[in-house]
CSV table of C-alpha atoms in Angstrom, one decimal:
chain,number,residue,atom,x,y,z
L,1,UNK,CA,3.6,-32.1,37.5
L,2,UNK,CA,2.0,-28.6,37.8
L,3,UNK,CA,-0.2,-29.7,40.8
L,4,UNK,CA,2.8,-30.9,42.5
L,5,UNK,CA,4.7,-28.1,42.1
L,6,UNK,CA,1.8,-25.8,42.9
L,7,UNK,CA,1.4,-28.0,46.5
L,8,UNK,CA,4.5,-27.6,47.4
L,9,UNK,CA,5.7,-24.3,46.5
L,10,UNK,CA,4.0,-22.8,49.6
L,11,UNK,CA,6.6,-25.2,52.1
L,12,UNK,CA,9.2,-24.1,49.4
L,13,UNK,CA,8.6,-20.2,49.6
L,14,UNK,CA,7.6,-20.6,53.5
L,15,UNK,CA,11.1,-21.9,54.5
L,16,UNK,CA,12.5,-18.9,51.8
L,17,UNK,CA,10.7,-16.1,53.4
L,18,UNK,CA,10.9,-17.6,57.2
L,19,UNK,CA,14.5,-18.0,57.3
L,20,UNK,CA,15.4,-14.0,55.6
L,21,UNK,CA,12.6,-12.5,57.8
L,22,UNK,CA,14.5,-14.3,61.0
L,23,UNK,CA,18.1,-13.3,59.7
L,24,UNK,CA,16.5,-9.7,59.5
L,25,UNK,CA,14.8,-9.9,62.9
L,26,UNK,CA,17.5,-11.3,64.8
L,27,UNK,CA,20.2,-9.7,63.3
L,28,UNK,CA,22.1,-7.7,66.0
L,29,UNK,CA,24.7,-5.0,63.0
L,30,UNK,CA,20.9,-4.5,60.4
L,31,UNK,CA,21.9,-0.4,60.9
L,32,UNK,CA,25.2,-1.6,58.9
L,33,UNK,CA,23.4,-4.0,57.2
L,34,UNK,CA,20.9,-1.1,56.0
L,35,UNK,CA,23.5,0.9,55.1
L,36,UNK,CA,24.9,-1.3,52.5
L,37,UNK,CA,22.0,-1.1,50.6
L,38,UNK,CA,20.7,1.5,48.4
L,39,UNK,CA,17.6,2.2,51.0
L,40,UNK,CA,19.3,4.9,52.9
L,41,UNK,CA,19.0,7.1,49.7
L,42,UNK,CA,14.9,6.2,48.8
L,43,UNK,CA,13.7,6.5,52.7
L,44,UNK,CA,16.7,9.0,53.4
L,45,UNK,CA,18.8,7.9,55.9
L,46,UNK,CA,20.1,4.3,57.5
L,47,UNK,CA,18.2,4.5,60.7
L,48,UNK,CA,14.8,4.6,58.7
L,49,UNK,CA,16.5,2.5,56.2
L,50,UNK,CA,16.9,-0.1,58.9
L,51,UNK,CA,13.7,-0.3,59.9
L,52,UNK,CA,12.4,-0.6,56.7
L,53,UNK,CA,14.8,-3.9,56.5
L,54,UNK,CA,13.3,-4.8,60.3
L,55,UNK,CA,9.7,-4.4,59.1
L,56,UNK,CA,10.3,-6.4,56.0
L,57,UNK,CA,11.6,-9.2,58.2
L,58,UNK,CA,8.4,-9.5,60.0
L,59,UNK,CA,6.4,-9.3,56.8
L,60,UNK,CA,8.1,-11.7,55.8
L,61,UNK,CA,7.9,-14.1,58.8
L,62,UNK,CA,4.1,-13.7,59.4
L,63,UNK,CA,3.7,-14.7,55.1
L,64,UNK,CA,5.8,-17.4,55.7
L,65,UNK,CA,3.9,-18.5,59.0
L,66,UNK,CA,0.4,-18.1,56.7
L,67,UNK,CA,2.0,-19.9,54.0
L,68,UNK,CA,2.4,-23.4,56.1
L,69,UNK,CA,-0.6,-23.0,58.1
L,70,UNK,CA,-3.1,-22.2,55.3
L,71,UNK,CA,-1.2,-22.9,52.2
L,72,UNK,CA,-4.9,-23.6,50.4
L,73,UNK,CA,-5.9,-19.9,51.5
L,74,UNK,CA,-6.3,-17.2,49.2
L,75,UNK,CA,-4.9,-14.4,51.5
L,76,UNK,CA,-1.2,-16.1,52.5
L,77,UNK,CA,-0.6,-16.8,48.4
L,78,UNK,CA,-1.8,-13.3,47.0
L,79,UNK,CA,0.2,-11.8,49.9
L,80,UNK,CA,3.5,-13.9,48.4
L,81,UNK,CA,2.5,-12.9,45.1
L,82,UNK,CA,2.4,-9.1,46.0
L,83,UNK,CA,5.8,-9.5,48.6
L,84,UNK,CA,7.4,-10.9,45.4
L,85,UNK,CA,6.4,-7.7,43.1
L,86,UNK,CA,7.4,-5.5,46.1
L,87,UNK,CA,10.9,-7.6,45.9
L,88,UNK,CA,11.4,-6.7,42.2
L,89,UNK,CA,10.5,-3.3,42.7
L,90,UNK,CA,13.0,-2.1,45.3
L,91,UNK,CA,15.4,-4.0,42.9
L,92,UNK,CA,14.5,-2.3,40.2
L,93,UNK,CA,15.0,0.6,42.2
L,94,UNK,CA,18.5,-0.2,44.0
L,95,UNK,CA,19.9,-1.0,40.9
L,96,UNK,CA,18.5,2.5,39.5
L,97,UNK,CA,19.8,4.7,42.0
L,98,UNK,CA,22.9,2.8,43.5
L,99,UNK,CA,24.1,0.0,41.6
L,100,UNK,CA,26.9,-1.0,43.7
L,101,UNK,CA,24.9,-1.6,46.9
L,102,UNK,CA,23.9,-4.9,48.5
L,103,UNK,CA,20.7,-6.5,47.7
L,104,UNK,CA,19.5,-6.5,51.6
L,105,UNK,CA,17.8,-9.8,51.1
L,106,UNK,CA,19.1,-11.1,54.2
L,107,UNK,CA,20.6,-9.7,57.2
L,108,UNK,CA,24.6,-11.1,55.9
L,109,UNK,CA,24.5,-9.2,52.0
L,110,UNK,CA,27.0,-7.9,51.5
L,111,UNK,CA,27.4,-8.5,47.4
L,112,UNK,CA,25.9,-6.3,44.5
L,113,UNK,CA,22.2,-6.7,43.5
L,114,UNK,CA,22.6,-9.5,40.4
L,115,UNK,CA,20.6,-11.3,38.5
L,116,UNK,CA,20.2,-14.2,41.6
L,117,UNK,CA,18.1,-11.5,43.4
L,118,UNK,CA,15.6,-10.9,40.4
L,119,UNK,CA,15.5,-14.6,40.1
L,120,UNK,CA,15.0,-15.2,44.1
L,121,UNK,CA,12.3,-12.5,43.9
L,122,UNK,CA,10.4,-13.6,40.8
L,123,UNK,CA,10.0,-17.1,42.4
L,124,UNK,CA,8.2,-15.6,45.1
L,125,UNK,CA,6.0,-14.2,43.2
L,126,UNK,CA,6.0,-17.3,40.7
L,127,UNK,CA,5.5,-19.1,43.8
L,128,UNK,CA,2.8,-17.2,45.2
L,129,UNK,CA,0.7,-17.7,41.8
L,130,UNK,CA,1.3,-21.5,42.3
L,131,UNK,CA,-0.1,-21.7,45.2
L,132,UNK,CA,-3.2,-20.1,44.2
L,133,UNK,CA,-3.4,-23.6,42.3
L,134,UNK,CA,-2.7,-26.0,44.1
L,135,UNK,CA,-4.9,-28.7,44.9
L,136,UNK,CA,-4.5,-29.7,48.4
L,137,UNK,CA,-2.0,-28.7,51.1
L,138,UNK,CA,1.7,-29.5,51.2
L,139,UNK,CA,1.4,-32.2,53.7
L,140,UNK,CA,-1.4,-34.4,51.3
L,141,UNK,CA,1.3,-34.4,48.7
L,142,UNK,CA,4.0,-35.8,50.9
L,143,UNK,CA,1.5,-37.9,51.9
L,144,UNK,CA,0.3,-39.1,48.8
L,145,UNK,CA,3.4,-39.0,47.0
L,146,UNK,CA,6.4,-38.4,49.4
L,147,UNK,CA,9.1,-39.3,46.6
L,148,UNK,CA,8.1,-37.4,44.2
L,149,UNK,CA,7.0,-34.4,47.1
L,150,UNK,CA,10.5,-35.0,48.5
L,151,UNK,CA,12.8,-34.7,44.9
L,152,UNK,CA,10.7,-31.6,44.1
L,153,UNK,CA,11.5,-29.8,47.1
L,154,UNK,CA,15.1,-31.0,47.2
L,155,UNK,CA,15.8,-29.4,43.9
L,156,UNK,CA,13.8,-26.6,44.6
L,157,UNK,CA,15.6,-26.0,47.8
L,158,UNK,CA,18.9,-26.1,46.0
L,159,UNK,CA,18.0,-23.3,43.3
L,160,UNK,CA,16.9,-21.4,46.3
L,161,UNK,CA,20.1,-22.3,48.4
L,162,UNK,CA,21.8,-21.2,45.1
L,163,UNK,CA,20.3,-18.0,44.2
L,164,UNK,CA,20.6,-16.5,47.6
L,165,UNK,CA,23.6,-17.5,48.6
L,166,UNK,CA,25.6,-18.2,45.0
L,167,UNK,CA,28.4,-20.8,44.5
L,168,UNK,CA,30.1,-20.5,47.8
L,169,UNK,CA,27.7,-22.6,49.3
L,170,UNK,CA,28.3,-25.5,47.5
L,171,UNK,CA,32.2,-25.0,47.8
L,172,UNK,CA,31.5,-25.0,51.6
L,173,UNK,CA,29.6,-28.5,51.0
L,174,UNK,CA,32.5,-29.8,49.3
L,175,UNK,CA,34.7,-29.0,51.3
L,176,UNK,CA,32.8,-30.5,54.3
L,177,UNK,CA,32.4,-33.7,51.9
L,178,UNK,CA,35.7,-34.2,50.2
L,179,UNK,CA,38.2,-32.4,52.6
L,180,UNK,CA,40.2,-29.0,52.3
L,181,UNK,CA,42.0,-29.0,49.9
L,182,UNK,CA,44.2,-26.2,51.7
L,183,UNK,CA,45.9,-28.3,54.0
L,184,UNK,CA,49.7,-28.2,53.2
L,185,UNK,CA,51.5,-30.3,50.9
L,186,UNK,CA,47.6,-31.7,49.8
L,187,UNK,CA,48.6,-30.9,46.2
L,188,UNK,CA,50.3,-33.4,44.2
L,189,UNK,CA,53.9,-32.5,43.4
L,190,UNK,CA,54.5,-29.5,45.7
L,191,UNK,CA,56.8,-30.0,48.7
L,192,UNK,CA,55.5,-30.0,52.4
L,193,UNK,CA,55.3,-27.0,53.6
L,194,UNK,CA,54.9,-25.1,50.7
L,195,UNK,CA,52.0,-22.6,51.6
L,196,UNK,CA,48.3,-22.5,49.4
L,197,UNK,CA,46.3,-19.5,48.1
L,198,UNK,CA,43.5,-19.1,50.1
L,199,UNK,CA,40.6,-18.0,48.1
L,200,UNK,CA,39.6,-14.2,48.9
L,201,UNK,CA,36.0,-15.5,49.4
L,202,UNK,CA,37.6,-17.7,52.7
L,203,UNK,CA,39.1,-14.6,54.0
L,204,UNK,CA,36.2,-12.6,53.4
L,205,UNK,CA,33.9,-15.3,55.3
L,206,UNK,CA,36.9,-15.0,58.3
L,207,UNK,CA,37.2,-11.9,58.6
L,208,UNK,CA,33.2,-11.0,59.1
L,209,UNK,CA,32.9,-13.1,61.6
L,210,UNK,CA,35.9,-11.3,63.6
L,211,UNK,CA,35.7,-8.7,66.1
L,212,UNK,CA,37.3,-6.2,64.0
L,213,UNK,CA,34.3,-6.5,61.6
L,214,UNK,CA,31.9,-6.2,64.3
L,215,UNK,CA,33.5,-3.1,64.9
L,216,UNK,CA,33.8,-1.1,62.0
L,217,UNK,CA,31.0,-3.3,60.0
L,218,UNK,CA,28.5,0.4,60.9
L,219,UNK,CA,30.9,2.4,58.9
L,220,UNK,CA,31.2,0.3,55.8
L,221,UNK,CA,29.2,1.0,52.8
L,222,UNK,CA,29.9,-1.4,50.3
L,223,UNK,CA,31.2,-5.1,49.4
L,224,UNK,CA,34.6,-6.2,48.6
L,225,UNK,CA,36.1,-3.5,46.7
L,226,UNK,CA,39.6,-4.8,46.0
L,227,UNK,CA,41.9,-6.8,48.1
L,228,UNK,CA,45.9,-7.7,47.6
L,229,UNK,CA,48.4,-9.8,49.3
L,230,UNK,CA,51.7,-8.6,50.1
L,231,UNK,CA,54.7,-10.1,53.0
L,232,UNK,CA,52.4,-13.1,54.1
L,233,UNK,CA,49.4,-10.5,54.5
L,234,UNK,CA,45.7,-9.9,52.8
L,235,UNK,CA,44.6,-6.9,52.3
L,236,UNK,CA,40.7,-6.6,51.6
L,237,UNK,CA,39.6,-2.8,51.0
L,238,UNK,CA,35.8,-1.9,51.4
L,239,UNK,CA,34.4,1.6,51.3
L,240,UNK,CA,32.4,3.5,54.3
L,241,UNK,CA,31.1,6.8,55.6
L,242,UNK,CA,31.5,8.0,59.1
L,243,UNK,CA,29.0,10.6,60.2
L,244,UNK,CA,25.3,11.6,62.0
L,245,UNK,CA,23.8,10.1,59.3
L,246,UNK,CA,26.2,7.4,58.3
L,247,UNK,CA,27.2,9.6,54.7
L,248,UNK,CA,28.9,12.8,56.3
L,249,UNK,CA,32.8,11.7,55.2
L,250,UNK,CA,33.2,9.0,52.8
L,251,UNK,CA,35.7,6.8,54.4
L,252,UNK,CA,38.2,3.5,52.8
L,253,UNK,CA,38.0,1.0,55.8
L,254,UNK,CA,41.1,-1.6,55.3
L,255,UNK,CA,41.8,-4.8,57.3
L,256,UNK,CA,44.8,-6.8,57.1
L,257,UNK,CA,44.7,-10.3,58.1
L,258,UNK,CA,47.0,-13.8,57.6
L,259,UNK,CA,47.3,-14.1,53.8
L,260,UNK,CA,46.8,-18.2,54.9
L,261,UNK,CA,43.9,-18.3,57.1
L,262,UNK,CA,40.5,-19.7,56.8
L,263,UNK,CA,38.0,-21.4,58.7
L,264,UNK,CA,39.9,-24.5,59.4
L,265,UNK,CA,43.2,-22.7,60.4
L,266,UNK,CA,42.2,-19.6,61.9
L,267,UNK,CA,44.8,-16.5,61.5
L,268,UNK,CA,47.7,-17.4,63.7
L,269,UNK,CA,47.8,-12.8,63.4
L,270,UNK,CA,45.7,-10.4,65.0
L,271,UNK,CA,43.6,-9.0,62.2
L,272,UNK,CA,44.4,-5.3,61.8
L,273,UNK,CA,41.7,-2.3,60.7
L,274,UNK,CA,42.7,1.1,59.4
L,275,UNK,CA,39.9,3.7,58.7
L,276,UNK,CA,41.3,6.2,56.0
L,277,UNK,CA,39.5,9.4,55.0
L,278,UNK,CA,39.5,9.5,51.2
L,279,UNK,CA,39.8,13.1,50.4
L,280,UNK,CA,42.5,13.5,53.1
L,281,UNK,CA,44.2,10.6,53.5
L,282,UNK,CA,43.9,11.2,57.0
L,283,UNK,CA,44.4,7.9,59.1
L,284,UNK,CA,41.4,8.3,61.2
L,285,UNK,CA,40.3,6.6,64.8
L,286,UNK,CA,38.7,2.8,64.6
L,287,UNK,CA,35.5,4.2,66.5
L,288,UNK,CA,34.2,7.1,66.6
């Protein structure tokens, strides 16, 4: 079992590292993105901060690239092993300094740093130090064995799935498989019509791929903070700054959308953003 997982784990790791590098590299807000995380405050500033975030991406890539190419070479799995230490490093080190930033894993974190990104980073390495292993490449084994080959990496694929992107995923699955279970009157023993709670996490998923996201996403700072519905509206609160250097005036940045909507019935309202200095409580302009 070993030797199987050690010749696979470089396909495993590859598609890992290839798809975060690309969501890094291609990723068109990374200056907000950067300033989520808790690198603004070890490199000093977002603008350095994101290209630390841009240079990891490639890193990343070109490992990955290695990794599928020559996953019997020495280089491509010592390089995992030491990307993987690097990994637990900075989160030793976000979690130090700013514990409520995002992780910065991909190019879309916006949650805390939790135990999912230790675990996601430790199989890097773990990964790496398979590979170092393994018997022959990742193609003999599904050649040889592709059951076996093929189980391995579909329940490796799913812890990975898992620990990057959490539960939600596999709510998202469900609901794809089973149905929404939002649509009106779909619950036994309420009346037609009767409206359904939309889970914060659908709104949240909504609302960032709006435009009123895309603009204010460089001023905010932070995940969900807290969020409250009131007169068929959801309120979702995250924190920002607004300044040269992205930390000048610390800044609430609140967005009001359809208490209702979600992916499969978008808001029938515009959504609304206020930016709100937080020593003032000064109602401040959307951009800058």
């Amino acid at each position: 079992m070993f030797s199987l997982i050690a010749t696979v784990s470089p396909l495993l790791i590859a598609g890992l590292l290839g798809w975060s590098g690309l969501a890094k590299l291609r990723s068109r807000s990374l200056l907000a993105q950067a300033g989520r995380t808790a690198l603004p405050r070890l490199v000093r500033g977002p603008r350095r901060a994101a290209r630390v975030l841009r240079a990891s991406g490639a890193a990343e890539v070109a490992v990955a690239a290695a990794l599928l190419a020559a996953p019997e070479a020495t280089v491509p799995a010592v390089g995992t092993v030491l990307m993987g230490v690097a990994f637990l490093g900075y989160l030793g080190a976000a979690k130090a300094v700013a514990p409520e930033s995002s992780c910065g894993c991909t190019a879309n974190d916006t949650q805390p740093v939790t135990w999912r990104a230790f675990a996601r980073a430790g199989l890097v390495a773990g990964g790496g130090a398979a590979a170092l292993g393994a018997d022959g490449p990742w193609w003999s084994a599904l050649a040889d064995g592709p059951l076996p080959a093929l189980a391995l990496l579909a329940a490796g694929a799913a812890a990975l799935v898992y620990l990057s992107e959490g539960p939600v995923v596999f709510r998202r699955l469900r609901l794809r498989l089973l149905g929404n279970p939002l649509a009106r009157g779909a619950r036994s023993g309420e009346p037609q019509g009767a409206p359904h709670r939309v889970p914060v996490a659908a709104s949240v998923e909504l609302l960032e791929r709006s435009l009123a996201w895309e603009t204010v996403s460089p001023l905010i700072r932070s995940g969900l903070v807290e969020h409250w519905d009131a007169d068929g509206w959801r309120f979702l609160h995250y924190t920002g700054a607004r300044g040269a250097e992205g930390g000048d005036r610390p800044v609430s940045v609140l967005f009001a959308m359809d208490a209702t909507a979600h992916r499969d019935r978008p808001a029938g309202q515009a959504i609304r953003v206020s930016v709100v200095d937080q020593e003032t409580e000064e109602v401040l302009p959307v951009t800058a």
